[in-house]
Amino acid sequence: MDIDASIADALKAGRDTLDEESGKKILASYGIKVPLSLLVTQPDGAADAFAKLNGPLVAKIVSPDIIHKSDIGGVKVGIGSAEELESALNEIETAAKAHTDNIEGYLVEEMAPAGHEVVVGGSTDQTFGPIVMFGLGGIFVEVLADVAFRICPITTIDAQEMIDELKTVKLLRGARGGIRASEESIVDTLMKVGGEQGMMLALEGKVTEIDVNPLIVSEKEAVAVDARFVLKRD
Ligand code: ADP
Ligand code: MG
């Protein structure tokens, strides 16, 4: 995977972020698991895509103008047949057209195994430089702001402490009958973002922000189902 080329292409096209597919390719090149996926350009590509992947599938809008895809009806999950996929793509197209004419296609991907939705992020602090964050997805980050931050590079001990210090950690550990998330997989992902060899340091000067929201963590593994890379333009 040529990360520099994919960043240069995006900048040349006037973008400040990478598209989801390119972002996931970078994550995968760092050893973070991502769902198998295909980019479909038209809704009539559904049958072919369905045949090549293992359902149930997810379909998502791909447009540089749409950042929060589900907010506009741009994400459909649990798609169980080629017919369902085609109607999902048609519905996504209609929803997206209310916002933009610039539809590049649809990312069709396999569902991650059920688990906890967590957020792993990297950003660049004016004072401290690259930093890494961790929290539970959805309301836990957005409403309760139950998140942990560290300055890069982190060690595996720091990564484990980031998990331990969350007020909501009991949920990750299976409280109230939930799944017990693989903390080892979370530590591993945090290292790949914020560790000595992680992306925030390796791509410093090129990427200012990385958002994996969500990383879905089951008992066994962690899968990055969304990826946003913010680029530095110089
Ligand atoms: P956005 O954040 O732009 O709205 P996401 O790609 O994060 O879009 O998808 C929205 C939600 O759909 C995720 O938070 C997750 O719950 C679900 N989802 C997306 N992709 C997958 C996938 N491959 N497997 C399982 N669930 C998924
Ligand atoms: Mg998301």
Tab-separated table of C-alpha atoms and ligand atoms in Angstrom:
chain	number	residue	atom	x	y	z
A	1	MET	CA	0.000	0.000	0.000
A	2	ASP	CA	1.495	3.343	-1.015
A	3	ILE	CA	0.322	5.662	1.748
A	4	ASP	CA	2.164	8.705	0.399
A	5	ALA	CA	0.552	8.292	-3.021
A	6	SER	CA	-2.921	7.965	-1.570
A	7	ILE	CA	-2.390	11.112	0.539
A	8	ALA	CA	-0.959	13.009	-2.452
A	9	ASP	CA	-3.926	11.972	-4.635
A	10	ALA	CA	-6.420	13.218	-2.066
A	11	LEU	CA	-4.634	16.560	-1.656
A	12	LYS	CA	-4.409	16.970	-5.420
A	13	ALA	CA	-8.160	16.390	-5.662
A	14	GLY	CA	-8.629	19.259	-3.206
A	15	ARG	CA	-9.539	17.108	-0.203
A	16	ASP	CA	-8.477	17.472	3.381
A	17	THR	CA	-9.498	13.954	4.334
A	18	LEU	CA	-9.047	10.480	2.890
A	19	ASP	CA	-12.065	8.548	1.694
A	20	GLU	CA	-13.100	5.683	3.994
A	21	GLU	CA	-11.717	2.956	1.744
A	22	SER	CA	-8.249	4.541	1.524
A	23	GLY	CA	-8.245	5.151	5.273
A	24	LYS	CA	-9.094	1.512	5.955
A	25	LYS	CA	-6.294	0.392	3.634
A	26	ILE	CA	-3.834	2.357	5.763
A	27	LEU	CA	-5.262	0.828	8.950
A	28	ALA	CA	-4.926	-2.639	7.396
A	29	SER	CA	-1.325	-1.942	6.374
A	30	TYR	CA	-0.617	-1.280	10.067
A	31	GLY	CA	-2.210	-4.594	11.001
A	32	ILE	CA	-5.571	-3.296	12.200
A	33	LYS	CA	-8.365	-5.575	11.100
A	34	VAL	CA	-10.948	-4.040	8.722
A	35	PRO	CA	-13.975	-5.687	7.077
A	36	LEU	CA	-13.618	-7.165	3.599
A	37	SER	CA	-15.166	-4.614	1.262
A	38	LEU	CA	-15.821	-3.619	-2.330
A	39	LEU	CA	-16.503	-0.253	-3.883
A	40	VAL	CA	-19.642	-0.377	-6.028
A	41	THR	CA	-20.185	2.539	-8.391
A	42	GLN	CA	-23.873	1.994	-9.224
A	43	PRO	CA	-26.765	0.295	-7.384
A	44	ASP	CA	-26.937	-2.282	-10.219
A	45	GLY	CA	-23.541	-3.595	-9.093
A	46	ALA	CA	-25.273	-5.143	-6.074
A	47	ALA	CA	-25.581	-8.761	-7.279
A	48	ASP	CA	-21.920	-8.974	-8.184
A	49	ALA	CA	-20.826	-7.464	-4.860
A	50	PHE	CA	-23.141	-9.716	-2.872
A	51	ALA	CA	-21.712	-12.797	-4.590
A	52	LYS	CA	-18.141	-11.815	-3.771
A	53	LEU	CA	-18.618	-11.106	-0.046
A	54	ASN	CA	-19.977	-13.057	2.915
A	55	GLY	CA	-23.283	-11.661	4.111
A	56	PRO	CA	-24.840	-10.127	6.061
A	57	LEU	CA	-23.380	-6.952	4.599
A	58	VAL	CA	-23.256	-3.232	5.265
A	59	ALA	CA	-23.590	-0.550	2.575
A	60	LYS	CA	-22.368	3.034	2.946
A	61	ILE	CA	-22.351	6.165	0.877
A	62	VAL	CA	-18.992	7.298	-0.502
A	63	SER	CA	-18.939	11.041	-1.067
A	64	PRO	CA	-16.420	13.698	-0.103
A	65	ASP	CA	-19.383	15.902	0.833
A	66	ILE	CA	-20.828	13.500	3.420
A	67	ILE	CA	-18.876	13.104	6.645
A	68	HIS	CA	-21.483	11.723	9.052
A	69	LYS	CA	-22.950	9.064	6.804
A	70	SER	CA	-25.653	7.634	9.062
A	71	ASP	CA	-27.005	11.115	9.890
A	72	ILE	CA	-28.288	11.386	6.306
A	73	GLY	CA	-29.412	7.761	5.865
A	74	GLY	CA	-26.157	6.802	4.198
A	75	VAL	CA	-25.535	3.534	6.075
A	76	LYS	CA	-27.558	0.289	5.973
A	77	VAL	CA	-26.560	-2.710	8.066
A	78	GLY	CA	-27.631	-6.358	8.162
A	79	ILE	CA	-28.224	-6.756	4.417
A	80	GLY	CA	-28.981	-10.418	3.772
A	81	SER	CA	-29.505	-10.804	0.008
A	82	ALA	CA	-28.505	-9.335	-3.364
A	83	GLU	CA	-32.018	-7.913	-3.769
A	84	GLU	CA	-31.872	-6.266	-0.351
A	85	LEU	CA	-28.477	-4.856	-1.226
A	86	GLU	CA	-29.770	-3.344	-4.450
A	87	SER	CA	-32.675	-1.651	-2.675
A	88	ALA	CA	-30.349	-0.475	0.089
A	89	LEU	CA	-28.057	1.117	-2.509
A	90	ASN	CA	-31.032	2.767	-4.215
A	91	GLU	CA	-32.281	4.146	-0.888
A	92	ILE	CA	-28.827	5.421	0.008
A	93	GLU	CA	-28.549	7.070	-3.406
A	94	THR	CA	-31.869	8.864	-2.958
A	95	ALA	CA	-30.954	9.989	0.561
A	96	ALA	CA	-27.526	11.220	-0.533
A	97	LYS	CA	-28.837	13.099	-3.557
A	98	ALA	CA	-30.728	15.397	-1.200
A	99	HIS	CA	-27.305	16.579	0.006
A	100	THR	CA	-24.901	16.344	-2.909
A	101	ASP	CA	-24.474	15.438	-6.576
A	102	ASN	CA	-20.999	14.186	-5.892
A	103	ILE	CA	-21.616	10.491	-5.201
A	104	GLU	CA	-18.520	8.403	-5.861
A	105	GLY	CA	-20.178	5.109	-5.086
A	106	TYR	CA	-21.034	2.770	-2.258
A	107	LEU	CA	-18.740	0.878	0.057
A	108	VAL	CA	-20.180	-2.600	0.533
A	109	GLU	CA	-18.586	-4.558	3.352
A	110	GLU	CA	-18.956	-7.541	5.644
A	111	MET	CA	-20.427	-7.090	9.129
A	112	ALA	CA	-17.949	-7.148	11.994
A	113	PRO	CA	-18.679	-9.746	14.706
A	114	ALA	CA	-20.945	-8.332	17.430
A	115	GLY	CA	-19.129	-6.461	20.153
A	116	HIS	CA	-18.655	-3.166	21.941
A	117	GLU	CA	-18.322	-0.052	19.828
A	118	VAL	CA	-15.322	1.926	21.016
A	119	VAL	CA	-13.499	4.922	19.606
A	120	VAL	CA	-9.770	5.120	19.014
A	121	GLY	CA	-8.446	8.430	17.831
A	122	GLY	CA	-5.317	10.357	17.210
A	123	SER	CA	-4.985	14.107	16.971
A	124	THR	CA	-2.351	16.788	17.104
A	125	ASP	CA	-2.210	18.986	20.172
A	126	GLN	CA	-0.736	22.459	19.773
A	127	THR	CA	1.439	21.999	22.837
A	128	PHE	CA	2.056	18.253	23.047
A	129	GLY	CA	2.060	17.187	19.387
A	130	PRO	CA	0.543	13.800	18.481
A	131	ILE	CA	-1.845	12.424	21.103
A	132	VAL	CA	-4.035	9.329	21.231
A	133	MET	CA	-7.509	8.928	22.723
A	134	PHE	CA	-9.779	6.072	23.718
A	135	GLY	CA	-13.397	5.848	24.810
A	136	LEU	CA	-16.607	3.890	24.437
A	137	GLY	CA	-18.635	4.804	21.349
A	138	GLY	CA	-21.856	6.749	21.010
A	139	ILE	CA	-23.215	8.598	24.021
A	140	PHE	CA	-20.256	7.663	26.202
A	141	VAL	CA	-17.888	9.829	24.194
A	142	GLU	CA	-20.340	12.427	22.953
A	143	VAL	CA	-22.467	13.015	26.032
A	144	LEU	CA	-20.488	11.735	28.999
A	145	ALA	CA	-17.032	12.612	27.628
A	146	ASP	CA	-15.651	9.477	29.306
A	147	VAL	CA	-12.393	9.417	27.371
A	148	ALA	CA	-8.719	8.873	28.068
A	149	PHE	CA	-5.874	10.773	26.383
A	150	ARG	CA	-2.103	10.225	26.271
A	151	ILE	CA	0.796	11.887	24.508
A	152	CYS	CA	2.460	9.724	21.832
A	153	PRO	CA	4.316	7.455	21.928
A	154	ILE	CA	2.436	5.247	24.381
A	155	THR	CA	3.565	1.883	25.754
A	156	THR	CA	1.295	-1.130	26.200
A	157	ILE	CA	1.132	-0.216	29.905
A	158	ASP	CA	-0.176	3.260	29.017
A	159	ALA	CA	-2.702	1.681	26.633
A	160	GLN	CA	-3.988	-0.655	29.350
A	161	GLU	CA	-4.232	2.277	31.789
A	162	MET	CA	-6.293	4.208	29.233
A	163	ILE	CA	-8.808	1.366	29.322
A	164	ASP	CA	-8.650	0.965	33.114
A	165	GLU	CA	-9.342	4.648	33.801
A	166	LEU	CA	-12.632	4.825	31.907
A	167	LYS	CA	-15.666	5.159	34.158
A	168	THR	CA	-17.481	2.874	31.735
A	169	VAL	CA	-14.853	0.118	31.745
A	170	LYS	CA	-17.227	-2.293	33.509
A	171	LEU	CA	-19.385	-2.322	30.412
A	172	LEU	CA	-16.394	-3.448	28.344
A	173	ARG	CA	-15.823	-6.208	30.888
A	174	GLY	CA	-19.257	-7.685	30.446
A	175	ALA	CA	-21.333	-5.879	33.096
A	176	ARG	CA	-25.115	-6.351	32.737
A	177	GLY	CA	-24.774	-9.503	30.678
A	178	GLY	CA	-22.839	-7.902	27.857
A	179	ILE	CA	-19.909	-9.232	25.894
A	180	ARG	CA	-16.473	-9.188	27.525
A	181	ALA	CA	-14.361	-7.239	25.054
A	182	SER	CA	-10.852	-8.350	24.143
A	183	GLU	CA	-8.744	-5.756	25.951
A	184	GLU	CA	-5.649	-7.192	24.314
A	185	SER	CA	-7.077	-6.236	20.910
A	186	ILE	CA	-7.820	-2.713	22.149
A	187	VAL	CA	-4.278	-2.318	23.515
A	188	ASP	CA	-2.923	-3.578	20.205
A	189	THR	CA	-5.016	-1.069	18.229
A	190	LEU	CA	-4.024	1.807	20.542
A	191	MET	CA	-0.356	0.897	19.965
A	192	LYS	CA	-0.851	0.871	16.211
A	193	VAL	CA	-2.244	4.396	16.422
A	194	GLY	CA	-0.229	5.928	19.252
A	195	GLY	CA	2.790	3.711	19.886
A	196	GLU	CA	6.418	4.234	18.933
A	197	GLN	CA	5.809	2.569	15.532
A	198	GLY	CA	2.214	3.778	15.366
A	199	MET	CA	0.532	5.823	12.669
A	200	MET	CA	0.388	9.152	14.511
A	201	LEU	CA	4.174	9.311	14.733
A	202	ALA	CA	4.933	7.558	11.443
A	203	LEU	CA	2.610	9.900	9.550
A	204	GLU	CA	3.392	13.033	11.565
A	205	GLY	CA	3.500	16.048	9.273
A	206	LYS	CA	1.120	14.348	6.810
A	207	VAL	CA	-1.849	13.290	8.934
A	208	THR	CA	-3.116	15.489	11.769
A	209	GLU	CA	-6.040	13.367	12.894
A	210	ILE	CA	-7.167	9.735	12.784
A	211	ASP	CA	-10.632	8.663	13.865
A	212	VAL	CA	-11.590	5.030	14.156
A	213	ASN	CA	-15.228	5.379	15.140
A	214	PRO	CA	-16.215	2.738	15.791
A	215	LEU	CA	-13.769	-0.046	16.430
A	216	ILE	CA	-16.023	-3.029	17.163
A	217	VAL	CA	-14.494	-5.223	19.857
A	218	SER	CA	-15.789	-8.740	20.383
A	219	GLU	CA	-14.474	-11.356	22.813
A	220	LYS	CA	-11.775	-12.271	20.333
A	221	GLU	CA	-10.904	-9.355	18.105
A	222	ALA	CA	-11.241	-5.707	17.185
A	223	VAL	CA	-12.443	-4.594	13.748
A	224	ALA	CA	-12.238	-0.987	12.505
A	225	VAL	CA	-15.507	-0.371	10.647
A	226	ASP	CA	-15.073	3.356	10.017
A	227	ALA	CA	-11.948	5.400	9.388
A	228	ARG	CA	-11.338	9.092	8.969
A	229	PHE	CA	-7.902	10.553	8.255
A	230	VAL	CA	-7.473	14.336	8.307
A	231	LEU	CA	-4.556	15.479	6.170
A	232	LYS	CA	-2.124	18.301	6.640
A	233	ARG	CA	-1.916	20.642	3.706
A	234	ASP	CA	1.303	22.617	3.522
B	1	ADP	P1	-20.841	7.227	10.167
B	1	ADP	O1	-20.004	7.346	11.399
B	1	ADP	O2	-20.267	8.050	9.045
B	1	ADP	O3	-22.275	7.520	10.385
B	1	ADP	P2	-20.097	4.392	10.151
B	1	ADP	O4	-19.273	3.837	9.041
B	1	ADP	O5	-19.406	4.603	11.452
B	1	ADP	O6	-20.781	5.725	9.617
B	1	ADP	O7	-21.347	3.441	10.358
B	1	ADP	C1	-22.377	3.782	11.277
B	1	ADP	C2	-22.660	2.621	12.216
B	1	ADP	O8	-23.017	1.469	11.461
B	1	ADP	C3	-21.458	2.183	13.053
B	1	ADP	O9	-21.345	2.942	14.220
B	1	ADP	C4	-21.804	0.740	13.331
B	1	ADP	O10	-22.748	0.650	14.387
B	1	ADP	C5	-22.496	0.303	12.064
B	1	ADP	N1	-21.544	-0.340	11.130
B	1	ADP	C6	-20.896	0.259	10.117
B	1	ADP	N2	-20.100	-0.606	9.462
B	1	ADP	C7	-20.256	-1.809	10.088
B	1	ADP	C8	-19.709	-3.129	9.896
B	1	ADP	N3	-18.868	-3.406	8.913
B	1	ADP	N4	-20.097	-4.099	10.746
B	1	ADP	C9	-20.970	-3.849	11.734
B	1	ADP	N5	-21.535	-2.645	11.972
B	1	ADP	C10	-21.178	-1.633	11.166
B	2	MG	MG	-18.476	6.298	12.204
